[in-house]
Amino acid sequence: DTAVSQTPKYLVTQMGNDKSIKCEQNLGHDTMYWYKQDSKKFLKIMFSYNNKELIINETVPNRFSPKSPDKAHLNLHINSLELGDSAVYFCASSLGTSGSTDTQYFGPGTRLTVL
Amino acid sequence: AQSVTQPDIHITVSEGASLELRCNYSYGATPYLFWYVQSPGQGLQLLLKYFSGDTLVQGIKGFEAEFKRSQSSFNLRKPSVHWSDAAEYFCAVGTHTDKLIFGTGTRLQVFP
């Protein structure tokens, strides 16, 4: 049973396209996150949602728009893709609102390559 | 500003040898500290965490870490490394604004 799942696992696309990455968690958690891991393995939070409400919005271009249809799903839509968007994107979830103290469970990642 | 430093980018050890991965943090209040492991092509898995209390914490897979406030450190240790421990290890500090700040990671290679 996959706790946090992401689709697709790999995504290759051209510059300027719009793409979405989906994330689902079956842990009953209230909080979900998106992280970006660059080519040097540096991980940085992008967004977090708690019960469909945006909690954290780091300095991310507004081409990135998270959408949470329900608390089990947090999708990431990216408009007008750029070369610099190439990275591995991780979804994560945690039980409550105090994400920094609750364990965050990570998905397997989506490797996005922009050509 | 909060930050996490992992001074060692890459460490190589022989199977059966002991291991210590270093982590230093900068945070104004009492930190919440975590170690995560990322196997190739996988997501991150929590090894252990420290919030308060006993400064020596035990985790999964035989790992432990010690919080030393005076040194602002939270080093990860394992007495005997197995080949399956080869992975990327990330130290992270949790903040009161609900986000994790990660270090840049240490890649562990294990030779037979």
PDB file of C-alpha atoms in Angstrom:
ATOM      1  CA  ASP A   1       0.000   0.000   0.000  1.00  0.00           C
ATOM      2  CA  THR A   2       1.558   3.245  -1.156  1.00  0.00           C
ATOM      3  CA  ALA A   3       1.259   5.961   1.475  1.00  0.00           C
ATOM      4  CA  VAL A   4       2.145   8.971  -0.681  1.00  0.00           C
ATOM      5  CA  SER A   5       1.966   8.483  -4.422  1.00  0.00           C
ATOM      6  CA  GLN A   6       2.857  10.784  -7.280  1.00  0.00           C
ATOM      7  CA  THR A   7       2.145  10.646 -10.984  1.00  0.00           C
ATOM      8  CA  PRO A   8       3.869  10.656 -13.300  1.00  0.00           C
ATOM      9  CA  LYS A   9       7.240   9.345 -12.155  1.00  0.00           C
ATOM     10  CA  TYR A  10       8.991  10.864 -15.148  1.00  0.00           C
ATOM     11  CA  LEU A  11       7.928  13.861 -17.209  1.00  0.00           C
ATOM     12  CA  VAL A  12       9.785  15.095 -20.273  1.00  0.00           C
ATOM     13  CA  THR A  13       8.431  18.146 -22.036  1.00  0.00           C
ATOM     14  CA  GLN A  14       9.315  21.141 -24.156  1.00  0.00           C
ATOM     15  CA  MET A  15       9.884  24.677 -22.936  1.00  0.00           C
ATOM     16  CA  GLY A  16       6.740  26.731 -22.863  1.00  0.00           C
ATOM     17  CA  ASN A  17       4.391  23.815 -22.224  1.00  0.00           C
ATOM     18  CA  ASP A  18       2.026  23.524 -19.276  1.00  0.00           C
ATOM     19  CA  LYS A  19       2.131  20.372 -17.163  1.00  0.00           C
ATOM     20  CA  SER A  20       0.679  18.972 -13.958  1.00  0.00           C
ATOM     21  CA  ILE A  21       1.971  16.589 -11.330  1.00  0.00           C
ATOM     22  CA  LYS A  22      -0.504  14.785  -9.103  1.00  0.00           C
ATOM     23  CA  CYS A  23      -0.066  13.701  -5.514  1.00  0.00           C
ATOM     24  CA  GLU A  24      -2.290  11.570  -3.322  1.00  0.00           C
ATOM     25  CA  GLN A  25      -1.864  10.380   0.246  1.00  0.00           C
ATOM     26  CA  ASN A  26      -3.881   7.633   1.912  1.00  0.00           C
ATOM     27  CA  LEU A  27      -2.597   8.288   5.424  1.00  0.00           C
ATOM     28  CA  GLY A  28      -5.459  10.499   6.529  1.00  0.00           C
ATOM     29  CA  HIS A  29      -3.055  13.393   7.017  1.00  0.00           C
ATOM     30  CA  ASP A  30      -4.179  16.997   7.142  1.00  0.00           C
ATOM     31  CA  THR A  31      -1.086  18.672   5.711  1.00  0.00           C
ATOM     32  CA  MET A  32       0.578  18.197   2.338  1.00  0.00           C
ATOM     33  CA  TYR A  33       3.703  19.731   0.825  1.00  0.00           C
ATOM     34  CA  TRP A  34       5.585  20.188  -2.409  1.00  0.00           C
ATOM     35  CA  TYR A  35       9.394  20.225  -2.420  1.00  0.00           C
ATOM     36  CA  LYS A  36      11.823  20.825  -5.268  1.00  0.00           C
ATOM     37  CA  GLN A  37      15.148  18.971  -5.412  1.00  0.00           C
ATOM     38  CA  ASP A  38      17.627  20.473  -7.852  1.00  0.00           C
ATOM     39  CA  SER A  39      20.466  18.785  -9.687  1.00  0.00           C
ATOM     40  CA  LYS A  40      22.745  19.227  -6.678  1.00  0.00           C
ATOM     41  CA  LYS A  41      20.259  17.357  -4.493  1.00  0.00           C
ATOM     42  CA  PHE A  42      19.284  20.511  -2.625  1.00  0.00           C
ATOM     43  CA  LEU A  43      15.735  20.176  -1.259  1.00  0.00           C
ATOM     44  CA  LYS A  44      13.581  23.209  -0.736  1.00  0.00           C
ATOM     45  CA  ILE A  45       9.954  23.549   0.244  1.00  0.00           C
ATOM     46  CA  MET A  46       7.649  25.230  -2.242  1.00  0.00           C
ATOM     47  CA  PHE A  47       4.169  25.010  -0.755  1.00  0.00           C
ATOM     48  CA  SER A  48       2.175  23.453   2.023  1.00  0.00           C
ATOM     49  CA  TYR A  49      -1.555  23.002   2.420  1.00  0.00           C
ATOM     50  CA  ASN A  50      -3.562  22.144   5.495  1.00  0.00           C
ATOM     51  CA  ASN A  51      -7.084  20.894   4.891  1.00  0.00           C
ATOM     52  CA  LYS A  52      -7.089  22.465   1.434  1.00  0.00           C
ATOM     53  CA  GLU A  53      -5.861  25.819   2.761  1.00  0.00           C
ATOM     54  CA  LEU A  54      -2.530  27.285   1.646  1.00  0.00           C
ATOM     55  CA  ILE A  55      -0.176  27.583   4.631  1.00  0.00           C
ATOM     56  CA  ILE A  56       3.308  28.010   3.196  1.00  0.00           C
ATOM     57  CA  ASN A  57       4.069  29.723  -0.082  1.00  0.00           C
ATOM     58  CA  GLU A  58       7.773  30.166  -0.540  1.00  0.00           C
ATOM     59  CA  THR A  59       9.255  32.479  -3.122  1.00  0.00           C
ATOM     60  CA  VAL A  60       8.174  30.489  -6.113  1.00  0.00           C
ATOM     61  CA  PRO A  61       7.330  31.916  -9.563  1.00  0.00           C
ATOM     62  CA  ASN A  62       3.607  32.331 -10.014  1.00  0.00           C
ATOM     63  CA  ARG A  63       3.852  29.944 -12.962  1.00  0.00           C
ATOM     64  CA  PHE A  64       3.616  27.296 -10.239  1.00  0.00           C
ATOM     65  CA  SER A  65       0.118  26.852  -8.875  1.00  0.00           C
ATOM     66  CA  PRO A  66      -0.796  24.198  -6.343  1.00  0.00           C
ATOM     67  CA  LYS A  67      -4.349  22.936  -6.188  1.00  0.00           C
ATOM     68  CA  SER A  68      -5.894  20.877  -3.428  1.00  0.00           C
ATOM     69  CA  PRO A  69      -9.304  19.462  -4.365  1.00  0.00           C
ATOM     70  CA  ASP A  70      -9.498  17.650  -1.028  1.00  0.00           C
ATOM     71  CA  LYS A  71      -7.135  17.024   1.841  1.00  0.00           C
ATOM     72  CA  ALA A  72      -5.893  13.761   0.328  1.00  0.00           C
ATOM     73  CA  HIS A  73      -4.724  15.396  -2.896  1.00  0.00           C
ATOM     74  CA  LEU A  74      -2.319  18.177  -3.728  1.00  0.00           C
ATOM     75  CA  ASN A  75      -1.556  18.746  -7.377  1.00  0.00           C
ATOM     76  CA  LEU A  76       1.090  21.008  -8.843  1.00  0.00           C
ATOM     77  CA  HIS A  77       0.430  22.800 -12.100  1.00  0.00           C
ATOM     78  CA  ILE A  78       3.273  24.523 -13.907  1.00  0.00           C
ATOM     79  CA  ASN A  79       2.686  27.003 -16.716  1.00  0.00           C
ATOM     80  CA  SER A  80       5.133  28.059 -19.398  1.00  0.00           C
ATOM     81  CA  LEU A  81       7.830  25.599 -18.378  1.00  0.00           C
ATOM     82  CA  GLU A  82      11.424  26.810 -18.393  1.00  0.00           C
ATOM     83  CA  LEU A  83      14.731  24.957 -18.517  1.00  0.00           C
ATOM     84  CA  GLY A  84      15.382  25.865 -14.895  1.00  0.00           C
ATOM     85  CA  ASP A  85      12.266  24.016 -13.811  1.00  0.00           C
ATOM     86  CA  SER A  86      14.025  20.718 -14.488  1.00  0.00           C
ATOM     87  CA  ALA A  87      14.264  19.001 -11.120  1.00  0.00           C
ATOM     88  CA  VAL A  88      12.783  16.255  -9.013  1.00  0.00           C
ATOM     89  CA  TYR A  89       9.567  17.312  -7.315  1.00  0.00           C
ATOM     90  CA  PHE A  90       8.568  15.574  -4.105  1.00  0.00           C
ATOM     91  CA  CYS A  91       5.198  15.549  -2.489  1.00  0.00           C
ATOM     92  CA  ALA A  92       4.959  14.917   1.251  1.00  0.00           C
ATOM     93  CA  SER A  93       2.315  14.786   3.937  1.00  0.00           C
ATOM     94  CA  SER A  94       2.136  15.034   7.713  1.00  0.00           C
ATOM     95  CA  LEU A  95      -0.522  14.447  10.296  1.00  0.00           C
ATOM     96  CA  GLY A  96      -1.292  17.865  11.726  1.00  0.00           C
ATOM     97  CA  THR A  97      -0.696  21.521  11.272  1.00  0.00           C
ATOM     98  CA  SER A  98       2.685  21.553  13.013  1.00  0.00           C
ATOM     99  CA  GLY A  99       4.529  20.163  10.068  1.00  0.00           C
ATOM    100  CA  SER A 100       7.878  20.852  11.572  1.00  0.00           C
ATOM    101  CA  THR A 101       7.244  18.461  14.453  1.00  0.00           C
ATOM    102  CA  ASP A 102       5.114  15.849  12.758  1.00  0.00           C
ATOM    103  CA  THR A 103       6.949  13.355  10.615  1.00  0.00           C
ATOM    104  CA  GLN A 104       6.688  14.168   6.952  1.00  0.00           C
ATOM    105  CA  TYR A 105       6.163  11.201   4.661  1.00  0.00           C
ATOM    106  CA  PHE A 106       7.525  11.630   1.171  1.00  0.00           C
ATOM    107  CA  GLY A 107       6.385  10.353  -2.168  1.00  0.00           C
ATOM    108  CA  PRO A 108       8.791   8.726  -4.653  1.00  0.00           C
ATOM    109  CA  GLY A 109       9.287  11.942  -6.620  1.00  0.00           C
ATOM    110  CA  THR A 110       8.594  13.122 -10.142  1.00  0.00           C
ATOM    111  CA  ARG A 111      11.605  13.803 -12.330  1.00  0.00           C
ATOM    112  CA  LEU A 112      10.756  16.705 -14.619  1.00  0.00           C
ATOM    113  CA  THR A 113      12.993  17.363 -17.606  1.00  0.00           C
ATOM    114  CA  VAL A 114      12.398  20.470 -19.694  1.00  0.00           C
ATOM    115  CA  LEU A 115      14.012  20.433 -23.128  1.00  0.00           C
TER     116      LEU A 115
ATOM    117  CA  ALA B   1      18.105  32.826   9.518  1.00  0.00           C
ATOM    118  CA  GLN B   2      17.781  29.117   9.971  1.00  0.00           C
ATOM    119  CA  SER B   3      20.251  26.944   8.136  1.00  0.00           C
ATOM    120  CA  VAL B   4      21.662  23.441   8.102  1.00  0.00           C
ATOM    121  CA  THR B   5      25.198  22.540   7.095  1.00  0.00           C
ATOM    122  CA  GLN B   6      26.410  19.110   6.171  1.00  0.00           C
ATOM    123  CA  PRO B   7      30.149  19.583   5.704  1.00  0.00           C
ATOM    124  CA  ASP B   8      30.779  16.259   3.993  1.00  0.00           C
ATOM    125  CA  ILE B   9      29.447  16.022   0.463  1.00  0.00           C
ATOM    126  CA  HIS B  10      30.638  12.475  -0.074  1.00  0.00           C
ATOM    127  CA  ILE B  11      31.836   9.784   2.350  1.00  0.00           C
ATOM    128  CA  THR B  12      33.155   6.331   1.543  1.00  0.00           C
ATOM    129  CA  VAL B  13      33.426   3.582   4.127  1.00  0.00           C
ATOM    130  CA  SER B  14      34.052  -0.138   4.104  1.00  0.00           C
ATOM    131  CA  GLU B  15      31.260  -2.495   5.004  1.00  0.00           C
ATOM    132  CA  GLY B  16      31.360  -3.222   8.715  1.00  0.00           C
ATOM    133  CA  ALA B  17      33.122   0.035   9.564  1.00  0.00           C
ATOM    134  CA  SER B  18      31.597   2.655  11.814  1.00  0.00           C
ATOM    135  CA  LEU B  19      30.011   5.770  10.386  1.00  0.00           C
ATOM    136  CA  GLU B  20      29.487   9.338  11.505  1.00  0.00           C
ATOM    137  CA  LEU B  21      27.763  11.936   9.333  1.00  0.00           C
ATOM    138  CA  ARG B  22      28.046  15.506  10.496  1.00  0.00           C
ATOM    139  CA  CYS B  23      25.290  18.062  10.732  1.00  0.00           C
ATOM    140  CA  ASN B  24      25.416  21.589  12.107  1.00  0.00           C
ATOM    141  CA  TYR B  25      22.445  23.888  12.376  1.00  0.00           C
ATOM    142  CA  SER B  26      21.742  27.520  12.975  1.00  0.00           C
ATOM    143  CA  TYR B  27      18.459  28.335  14.669  1.00  0.00           C
ATOM    144  CA  GLY B  28      17.484  30.863  17.298  1.00  0.00           C
ATOM    145  CA  ALA B  29      15.257  28.650  19.401  1.00  0.00           C
ATOM    146  CA  THR B  30      15.255  25.015  20.425  1.00  0.00           C
ATOM    147  CA  PRO B  31      15.379  23.162  17.142  1.00  0.00           C
ATOM    148  CA  TYR B  32      13.489  20.155  15.973  1.00  0.00           C
ATOM    149  CA  LEU B  33      16.050  18.008  14.180  1.00  0.00           C
ATOM    150  CA  PHE B  34      15.652  15.216  11.692  1.00  0.00           C
ATOM    151  CA  TRP B  35      17.700  12.809   9.650  1.00  0.00           C
ATOM    152  CA  TYR B  36      16.258  11.464   6.412  1.00  0.00           C
ATOM    153  CA  VAL B  37      17.698   8.909   3.992  1.00  0.00           C
ATOM    154  CA  GLN B  38      17.131   8.878   0.246  1.00  0.00           C
ATOM    155  CA  SER B  39      17.948   5.694  -1.633  1.00  0.00           C
ATOM    156  CA  PRO B  40      18.625   6.032  -5.372  1.00  0.00           C
ATOM    157  CA  GLY B  41      15.460   6.883  -7.261  1.00  0.00           C
ATOM    158  CA  GLN B  42      13.392   6.922  -4.085  1.00  0.00           C
ATOM    159  CA  GLY B  43      11.716   9.443  -1.853  1.00  0.00           C
ATOM    160  CA  LEU B  44      12.966  10.376   1.589  1.00  0.00           C
ATOM    161  CA  GLN B  45      12.504   8.162   4.596  1.00  0.00           C
ATOM    162  CA  LEU B  46      12.761   9.391   8.165  1.00  0.00           C
ATOM    163  CA  LEU B  47      15.574   7.749  10.139  1.00  0.00           C
ATOM    164  CA  LEU B  48      15.103   9.576  13.434  1.00  0.00           C
ATOM    165  CA  LYS B  49      14.128  12.864  14.999  1.00  0.00           C
ATOM    166  CA  TYR B  50      14.857  14.948  18.076  1.00  0.00           C
ATOM    167  CA  PHE B  51      12.432  17.282  19.765  1.00  0.00           C
ATOM    168  CA  SER B  52      13.430  17.330  23.423  1.00  0.00           C
ATOM    169  CA  GLY B  53      14.576  15.121  26.272  1.00  0.00           C
ATOM    170  CA  ASP B  54      17.329  12.568  25.918  1.00  0.00           C
ATOM    171  CA  THR B  55      19.935  13.987  23.565  1.00  0.00           C
ATOM    172  CA  LEU B  56      20.826  10.570  22.169  1.00  0.00           C
ATOM    173  CA  VAL B  57      18.050   9.352  19.906  1.00  0.00           C
ATOM    174  CA  GLN B  58      17.674   5.953  18.341  1.00  0.00           C
ATOM    175  CA  GLY B  59      16.284   5.485  14.881  1.00  0.00           C
ATOM    176  CA  ILE B  60      15.531   2.793  12.373  1.00  0.00           C
ATOM    177  CA  LYS B  61      18.092   0.567  10.667  1.00  0.00           C
ATOM    178  CA  GLY B  62      20.485   0.773  13.613  1.00  0.00           C
ATOM    179  CA  PHE B  63      21.142   4.514  13.324  1.00  0.00           C
ATOM    180  CA  GLU B  64      21.439   6.933  16.219  1.00  0.00           C
ATOM    181  CA  ALA B  65      22.116  10.643  16.521  1.00  0.00           C
ATOM    182  CA  GLU B  66      23.263  12.893  19.324  1.00  0.00           C
ATOM    183  CA  PHE B  67      22.074  16.440  19.848  1.00  0.00           C
ATOM    184  CA  LYS B  68      24.787  18.718  21.218  1.00  0.00           C
ATOM    185  CA  ARG B  69      23.458  22.174  21.901  1.00  0.00           C
ATOM    186  CA  SER B  70      26.893  23.615  22.723  1.00  0.00           C
ATOM    187  CA  GLN B  71      28.168  22.602  19.309  1.00  0.00           C
ATOM    188  CA  SER B  72      24.919  23.176  17.404  1.00  0.00           C
ATOM    189  CA  SER B  73      25.337  19.691  16.044  1.00  0.00           C
ATOM    190  CA  PHE B  74      23.204  16.632  15.404  1.00  0.00           C
ATOM    191  CA  ASN B  75      25.561  13.988  14.038  1.00  0.00           C
ATOM    192  CA  LEU B  76      24.302  10.673  12.762  1.00  0.00           C
ATOM    193  CA  ARG B  77      26.120   7.482  13.695  1.00  0.00           C
ATOM    194  CA  LYS B  78      26.032   3.787  12.997  1.00  0.00           C
ATOM    195  CA  PRO B  79      28.454   1.310  14.575  1.00  0.00           C
ATOM    196  CA  SER B  80      28.642  -1.073  11.611  1.00  0.00           C
ATOM    197  CA  VAL B  81      27.646  -0.071   8.102  1.00  0.00           C
ATOM    198  CA  HIS B  82      25.948  -2.461   5.694  1.00  0.00           C
ATOM    199  CA  TRP B  83      26.157  -2.248   1.894  1.00  0.00           C
ATOM    200  CA  SER B  84      22.446  -1.424   1.815  1.00  0.00           C
ATOM    201  CA  ASP B  85      23.131   1.795   3.729  1.00  0.00           C
ATOM    202  CA  ALA B  86      24.602   3.370   0.587  1.00  0.00           C
ATOM    203  CA  ALA B  87      22.348   6.356  -0.054  1.00  0.00           C
ATOM    204  CA  GLU B  88      22.030  10.114   0.319  1.00  0.00           C
ATOM    205  CA  TYR B  89      21.523  11.361   3.873  1.00  0.00           C
ATOM    206  CA  PHE B  90      19.835  14.626   4.710  1.00  0.00           C
ATOM    207  CA  CYS B  91      19.797  16.493   7.977  1.00  0.00           C
ATOM    208  CA  ALA B  92      16.924  18.915   8.494  1.00  0.00           C
ATOM    209  CA  VAL B  93      15.731  21.420  11.056  1.00  0.00           C
ATOM    210  CA  GLY B  94      12.055  22.018  11.652  1.00  0.00           C
ATOM    211  CA  THR B  95      10.942  25.520  12.380  1.00  0.00           C
ATOM    212  CA  HIS B  96       7.963  26.894  14.234  1.00  0.00           C
ATOM    213  CA  THR B  97       6.588  28.175  10.944  1.00  0.00           C
ATOM    214  CA  ASP B  98       5.933  24.616   9.843  1.00  0.00           C
ATOM    215  CA  LYS B  99       8.617  24.007   7.293  1.00  0.00           C
ATOM    216  CA  LEU B 100      11.660  21.795   7.108  1.00  0.00           C
ATOM    217  CA  ILE B 101      14.988  23.283   6.123  1.00  0.00           C
ATOM    218  CA  PHE B 102      17.291  20.679   4.667  1.00  0.00           C
ATOM    219  CA  GLY B 103      21.046  20.444   4.457  1.00  0.00           C
ATOM    220  CA  THR B 104      22.676  19.758   1.121  1.00  0.00           C
ATOM    221  CA  GLY B 105      23.047  16.073   1.837  1.00  0.00           C
ATOM    222  CA  THR B 106      25.901  13.606   2.264  1.00  0.00           C
ATOM    223  CA  ARG B 107      26.308  10.818  -0.208  1.00  0.00           C
ATOM    224  CA  LEU B 108      27.439   7.576   1.424  1.00  0.00           C
ATOM    225  CA  GLN B 109      29.261   4.912  -0.554  1.00  0.00           C
ATOM    226  CA  VAL B 110      29.948   1.527   0.996  1.00  0.00           C
ATOM    227  CA  PHE B 111      32.711  -0.723  -0.283  1.00  0.00           C
ATOM    228  CA  PRO B 112      32.605  -4.494   0.324  1.00  0.00           C
TER     229      PRO B 112
END
